[in-house]
Short mmCIF file of C-alpha atoms and ligand atoms in Angstrom, two decimals:
data_model
loop_
_atom_site.label_atom_id
_atom_site.label_comp_id
_atom_site.label_asym_id
_atom_site.label_seq_id
_atom_site.Cartn_x
_atom_site.Cartn_y
_atom_site.Cartn_z
CA MET A 1 -3.49 -25.95 5.73
CA SER A 2 -5.50 -22.72 6.02
CA THR A 3 -4.68 -20.22 8.79
CA THR A 4 -7.96 -21.10 10.54
CA GLN A 5 -7.06 -24.80 10.50
CA LEU A 6 -3.56 -24.03 11.68
CA PHE A 7 -4.78 -21.95 14.65
CA GLU A 8 -7.34 -24.63 15.54
CA LYS A 9 -4.62 -27.28 15.55
CA LEU A 10 -2.30 -25.08 17.60
CA TRP A 11 -5.09 -24.39 20.13
CA LYS A 12 -5.94 -28.11 20.39
CA ASP A 13 -2.32 -29.01 21.12
CA TYR A 14 -1.82 -26.05 23.47
CA SER A 15 -5.05 -26.52 25.45
CA SER A 16 -4.29 -30.22 25.95
CA ARG A 17 -1.03 -29.13 27.64
CA THR A 18 -2.70 -26.19 29.38
CA PRO A 19 -6.03 -27.20 30.97
CA SER A 20 -6.24 -23.80 32.72
CA ALA A 21 -6.41 -22.00 29.37
CA GLU A 22 -9.43 -24.06 28.31
CA LYS A 23 -11.10 -23.34 31.68
CA VAL A 24 -10.45 -19.58 31.44
CA LYS A 25 -11.71 -19.48 27.84
CA HIS A 26 -14.96 -21.16 28.94
CA LEU A 27 -15.32 -18.78 31.88
CA PHE A 28 -15.00 -15.75 29.56
CA GLU A 29 -17.44 -17.30 27.10
CA SER A 30 -19.98 -18.10 29.80
CA GLU A 31 -19.89 -14.39 30.74
CA GLY A 32 -20.89 -13.60 27.14
CA ASN A 33 -17.52 -12.91 25.51
CA GLN A 34 -16.05 -14.05 22.24
CA ILE A 35 -12.32 -14.78 22.39
CA ILE A 36 -10.01 -13.07 19.90
CA ASN A 37 -6.31 -13.93 20.18
CA ASP A 38 -3.93 -10.99 20.46
CA HIS A 39 -0.83 -13.08 19.85
CA ILE A 40 0.60 -16.59 20.03
CA ALA A 41 4.18 -17.15 21.21
CA PHE A 42 6.75 -19.84 20.47
CA ARG A 43 10.19 -20.66 21.86
CA THR A 44 13.21 -22.23 20.20
CA PHE A 45 17.02 -22.43 20.04
CA ASP A 46 19.11 -20.41 17.58
CA ASP A 47 20.33 -23.30 15.41
CA PRO A 48 19.43 -22.28 11.81
CA ARG A 49 17.58 -25.58 11.27
CA ILE A 50 15.01 -24.80 13.98
CA ASN A 51 15.47 -21.09 14.75
CA ILE A 52 12.91 -18.24 14.63
CA ASP A 53 12.95 -18.12 10.84
CA ALA A 54 12.46 -21.91 10.57
CA LEU A 55 9.47 -21.80 12.94
CA ALA A 56 8.10 -18.77 11.11
CA THR A 57 8.00 -20.61 7.75
CA ILE A 58 4.42 -21.81 8.12
CA PHE A 59 3.23 -18.31 9.07
CA ILE A 60 5.14 -16.61 6.23
CA ASN A 61 3.61 -19.14 3.82
CA ASN A 62 0.19 -18.20 5.22
CA GLY A 63 0.45 -14.45 4.62
CA TYR A 64 2.48 -13.21 7.61
CA VAL A 65 5.32 -10.70 7.35
CA TYR A 66 8.18 -9.81 9.71
CA LYS A 67 7.52 -6.62 11.70
CA ASN A 68 10.02 -6.04 14.50
CA ASP A 69 12.68 -7.61 16.70
CA TYR A 70 13.55 -7.57 20.41
CA HIS A 71 16.62 -8.25 22.57
CA PHE A 72 16.57 -9.75 26.06
CA THR A 73 20.14 -9.34 27.26
CA LYS A 74 19.78 -10.86 30.73
CA LYS A 75 17.90 -13.95 29.58
CA LYS A 76 20.14 -14.18 26.46
CA LEU A 77 17.16 -14.27 24.11
CA TYR A 78 16.32 -12.70 20.79
CA ALA A 79 12.77 -12.44 19.39
CA LYS A 80 10.85 -11.36 16.29
CA HIS A 81 7.21 -10.61 15.77
CA PHE A 82 5.17 -11.21 12.63
CA GLU A 83 1.86 -9.75 11.52
CA HIS A 84 -0.67 -10.94 8.92
CA LYS A 85 -0.53 -8.79 5.76
CA THR A 86 -4.29 -8.42 5.28
CA ASP A 87 -6.24 -10.12 8.09
CA LYS A 88 -6.30 -7.56 10.90
CA THR A 89 -7.96 -9.95 13.37
CA ALA A 90 -5.34 -12.68 12.86
CA PRO A 91 -3.15 -13.01 15.98
CA LEU A 92 0.36 -11.59 15.96
CA ILE A 93 3.07 -14.25 16.08
CA PHE A 94 5.92 -13.79 18.58
CA ILE A 95 8.89 -16.16 18.30
CA SER A 96 11.95 -16.07 20.53
CA GLN A 97 15.21 -18.03 20.45
CA LEU A 98 17.91 -18.76 23.01
CA ILE A 99 21.37 -17.46 22.10
CA THR A 100 23.13 -20.74 22.87
CA SER A 101 26.67 -19.43 22.24
CA GLU A 102 26.38 -17.39 25.44
CA PHE A 103 25.93 -20.48 27.64
CA SER A 104 28.12 -23.24 29.14
CA SER A 105 29.33 -26.28 27.21
CA THR A 106 26.85 -28.40 29.24
CA LEU A 107 23.94 -26.45 27.77
CA LYS A 108 25.43 -26.28 24.27
CA ASP A 109 26.13 -30.05 24.29
CA ALA A 110 22.59 -30.76 25.51
CA VAL A 111 21.11 -28.72 22.65
CA SER A 112 23.37 -30.50 20.11
CA THR A 113 22.23 -33.89 21.46
CA MET A 114 18.57 -32.82 21.18
CA LEU A 115 19.05 -31.67 17.58
CA ASP A 116 20.98 -34.86 16.67
CA ASP A 117 17.77 -36.78 17.43
CA ILE A 118 15.80 -34.84 14.79
CA ASP A 119 15.58 -36.41 11.34
CA PHE A 120 15.80 -33.29 9.20
CA ASN A 121 15.47 -35.37 6.01
CA THR A 122 11.90 -36.32 6.84
CA LEU A 123 10.86 -33.25 8.85
CA ASN A 124 8.58 -30.88 6.97
CA ILE A 125 9.68 -27.48 8.31
CA GLU A 126 6.06 -26.24 8.14
CA ASP A 127 5.11 -28.85 10.76
CA LEU A 128 7.74 -27.73 13.26
CA VAL A 129 5.42 -25.46 15.33
CA LEU A 130 3.18 -28.47 16.01
CA SER A 131 5.78 -31.18 16.40
CA GLY A 132 6.30 -31.15 20.19
CA ARG A 133 9.45 -32.76 21.57
CA LEU A 134 11.44 -34.35 18.77
CA TRP A 135 14.20 -35.83 20.94
CA GLY A 136 14.43 -39.06 22.91
CA ASN A 137 14.34 -39.89 26.60
CA LEU A 138 14.42 -37.08 29.12
CA ASN A 139 16.89 -37.08 31.96
CA TYR A 140 15.91 -35.26 35.14
CA SER A 141 19.44 -34.41 36.28
CA LEU A 142 20.10 -32.82 32.88
CA TYR A 143 16.81 -30.91 33.23
CA ALA A 144 17.87 -29.70 36.70
CA ASN A 145 21.26 -28.58 35.32
CA LEU A 146 19.62 -26.70 32.45
CA LEU A 147 17.22 -25.07 34.91
CA LYS A 148 20.15 -23.58 36.84
CA GLU A 149 21.42 -21.84 33.69
CA SER A 150 18.25 -21.02 31.81
CA GLU A 151 14.65 -21.65 32.77
CA TYR A 152 13.86 -21.16 29.07
CA ALA A 153 16.26 -23.95 27.94
CA ALA A 154 14.90 -26.36 30.57
CA TRP A 155 11.32 -25.62 29.49
CA LEU A 156 12.17 -26.26 25.83
CA TYR A 157 14.01 -29.50 26.66
CA VAL A 158 10.81 -30.92 28.18
CA ASN A 159 8.07 -29.28 26.10
CA GLY A 160 9.63 -29.05 22.64
CA PHE A 161 7.92 -27.17 19.81
CA CYS A 162 4.44 -25.91 20.67
CA ALA A 163 2.62 -22.68 21.44
CA ASN A 164 4.18 -21.45 24.69
CA HIS A 165 1.16 -19.20 25.25
CA PHE A 166 -1.96 -17.92 23.61
CA THR A 167 -3.02 -14.40 24.53
CA VAL A 168 -6.57 -13.12 24.90
CA SER A 169 -7.22 -9.68 23.43
CA VAL A 170 -8.86 -7.84 26.34
CA ASN A 171 -9.90 -5.06 23.92
CA HIS A 172 -12.25 -7.59 22.31
CA LEU A 173 -13.87 -8.82 25.53
CA ASP A 174 -17.39 -7.39 25.85
CA THR A 175 -17.84 -7.73 29.61
CA PHE A 176 -14.44 -6.41 30.76
CA ASN A 177 -13.20 -2.84 30.29
CA ASP A 178 -9.61 -3.25 31.39
CA LEU A 179 -6.90 -5.69 32.40
CA LYS A 180 -7.37 -5.02 36.12
CA ALA A 181 -10.97 -6.30 35.91
CA VAL A 182 -9.75 -9.39 34.03
CA ASN A 183 -7.09 -10.10 36.67
CA THR A 184 -9.64 -9.70 39.50
CA PHE A 185 -12.01 -12.09 37.72
CA LEU A 186 -9.23 -14.67 37.25
CA LYS A 187 -8.11 -14.46 40.89
CA THR A 188 -11.72 -14.74 42.09
CA ASN A 189 -11.93 -17.93 40.06
CA GLY A 190 -8.82 -19.36 41.75
CA PHE A 191 -6.12 -18.70 39.14
CA LYS A 192 -2.66 -17.51 40.18
CA MET A 193 -1.20 -14.50 38.38
CA ASN A 194 2.45 -14.08 37.43
CA ALA A 195 3.40 -11.22 39.77
CA SER A 196 6.97 -10.77 38.52
CA GLY A 197 7.34 -7.03 37.87
CA GLY A 198 3.75 -6.53 39.12
CA GLU A 199 0.59 -8.27 37.94
CA ILE A 200 0.21 -5.77 35.09
CA LYS A 201 3.27 -5.29 32.90
CA GLY A 202 3.40 -2.07 30.89
CA ASN A 203 1.05 0.93 30.94
CA SER A 204 -0.80 3.36 28.68
CA ASP A 205 2.43 5.32 28.03
CA LYS A 206 3.87 2.16 26.49
CA PHE A 207 0.56 1.50 24.67
CA LEU A 208 0.40 -2.09 25.96
CA GLU A 209 -0.58 -3.78 29.22
CA GLN A 210 -0.08 -7.52 29.75
CA SER A 211 -0.74 -10.05 32.47
CA SER A 212 -0.66 -13.83 32.64
CA ILE A 213 -1.60 -16.71 34.86
CA LEU A 214 1.18 -19.04 35.98
CA ALA A 215 1.88 -22.01 33.73
CA ASP A 216 0.15 -25.30 34.41
CA LYS A 217 2.24 -28.18 35.68
CA ILE A 218 2.05 -31.58 34.06
CA TRP A 219 3.54 -34.96 35.02
CA VAL A 220 6.52 -35.75 32.83
CA GLU A 221 8.22 -39.14 32.49
CA PHE A 222 12.01 -38.89 32.93
CA GLU A 223 14.47 -41.83 32.68
CA ASP A 224 15.07 -41.24 36.38
CA GLY A 225 11.45 -40.93 37.56
CA LYS A 226 8.28 -38.88 37.12
CA GLN A 227 8.23 -35.17 37.92
CA GLU A 228 5.74 -32.31 37.72
CA ILE A 229 7.04 -29.71 35.26
CA THR A 230 5.63 -26.42 33.96
CA SER A 231 3.91 -26.59 30.59
CA CYS A 232 2.24 -23.52 29.08
CA TYR A 233 0.28 -20.46 30.26
CA TYR A 234 -2.48 -18.09 29.19
CA GLU A 235 -1.78 -14.39 28.70
CA PHE A 236 -4.03 -11.31 28.52
CA ALA A 237 -3.23 -8.13 26.61
CA TYR A 238 -4.83 -4.70 26.47
CA ARG A 239 -3.64 -2.34 23.72
CA TYR A 240 -3.91 1.46 23.61
CA LYS A 241 -4.18 3.63 20.54
CA GLN A 242 -0.98 5.08 19.13
CA GLY A 243 -2.32 7.80 16.86
CA ASN A 244 -5.46 6.43 15.24
CA GLU A 245 -4.66 2.76 15.51
CA LEU A 246 -4.06 0.28 18.30
CA PHE A 247 -0.37 -0.21 19.04
CA LYS A 248 0.73 -3.45 17.36
CA GLY A 249 4.18 -4.12 18.80
CA PHE A 250 5.66 -5.57 21.99
CA ILE A 251 7.53 -4.08 24.95
CA ALA A 252 10.78 -5.93 25.70
CA ASP A 253 10.75 -5.06 29.46
CA SER A 254 7.24 -6.47 29.84
CA ALA A 255 7.91 -9.60 27.77
CA ASP A 256 11.01 -10.17 29.89
CA LYS A 257 8.78 -10.55 32.97
CA ILE A 258 6.07 -12.51 31.15
CA PHE A 259 8.70 -15.15 30.26
CA GLU A 260 8.82 -15.98 33.99
CA SER A 261 5.33 -17.48 33.87
CA THR A 262 6.91 -20.90 33.24
CA ASN A 263 9.43 -20.52 36.08
CA MET A 264 9.38 -23.67 38.26
CA ASN A 265 10.34 -21.62 41.31
CA ILE A 266 7.33 -19.29 41.28
CA LYS A 267 4.46 -20.78 43.24
NI1 NI B 301 3.00 -12.94 25.05
#
């Protein structure tokens, strides 16, 4: 699979889970913009069979290299970002994993049960980023228990392996000069911003500003009834020059707040 095909497949899967992203993309395009992705983010657990490095396989095989890592102490997460070796317009890839050893036995057992359902003999590791939920029936009381400990774990339990968010590069939008103008446009069009830590995370001193709309909610079938649960969200990033080139990394404090875009308790 070429990188172009891979990103098309990822977008198709992501936009089917995230109708708002498709709507926002069309709104930008109807204003005369072409969408370039700044980065695409994925979530996983730290088991070596499905961890960051396992999810990264398909990107590494397509010309990506590891660039940097990040620690999120409070959320008990670890992340790495990858950059394409030669294609400067290819999106960065940001993959995080939950440090399961720091959680209760309820959470650890739930993750083991999920992984027991995966047939690793037949799974092609390159397909993992597109494979969705690979475990059986969902239980709402388990979901609710996971949610109390880690919003991230609960989200993964329901959504499985997929792009958690795509991110529009605001630098590449022709009709918007900054993130504030993008946010105003989105709010005018009825979208709700993630306001955790302020609508704009980061600043020019950190070389990166980010904002996001709140995740869509989709109906999910649980053994014990249907519930509306957060799926994925769309993010927007504006990068400043560090020296002669645009800053290419991430800011842990900002990402920490962006994670909250899938929080069920933010309305
Ligand atoms: Ni992001």
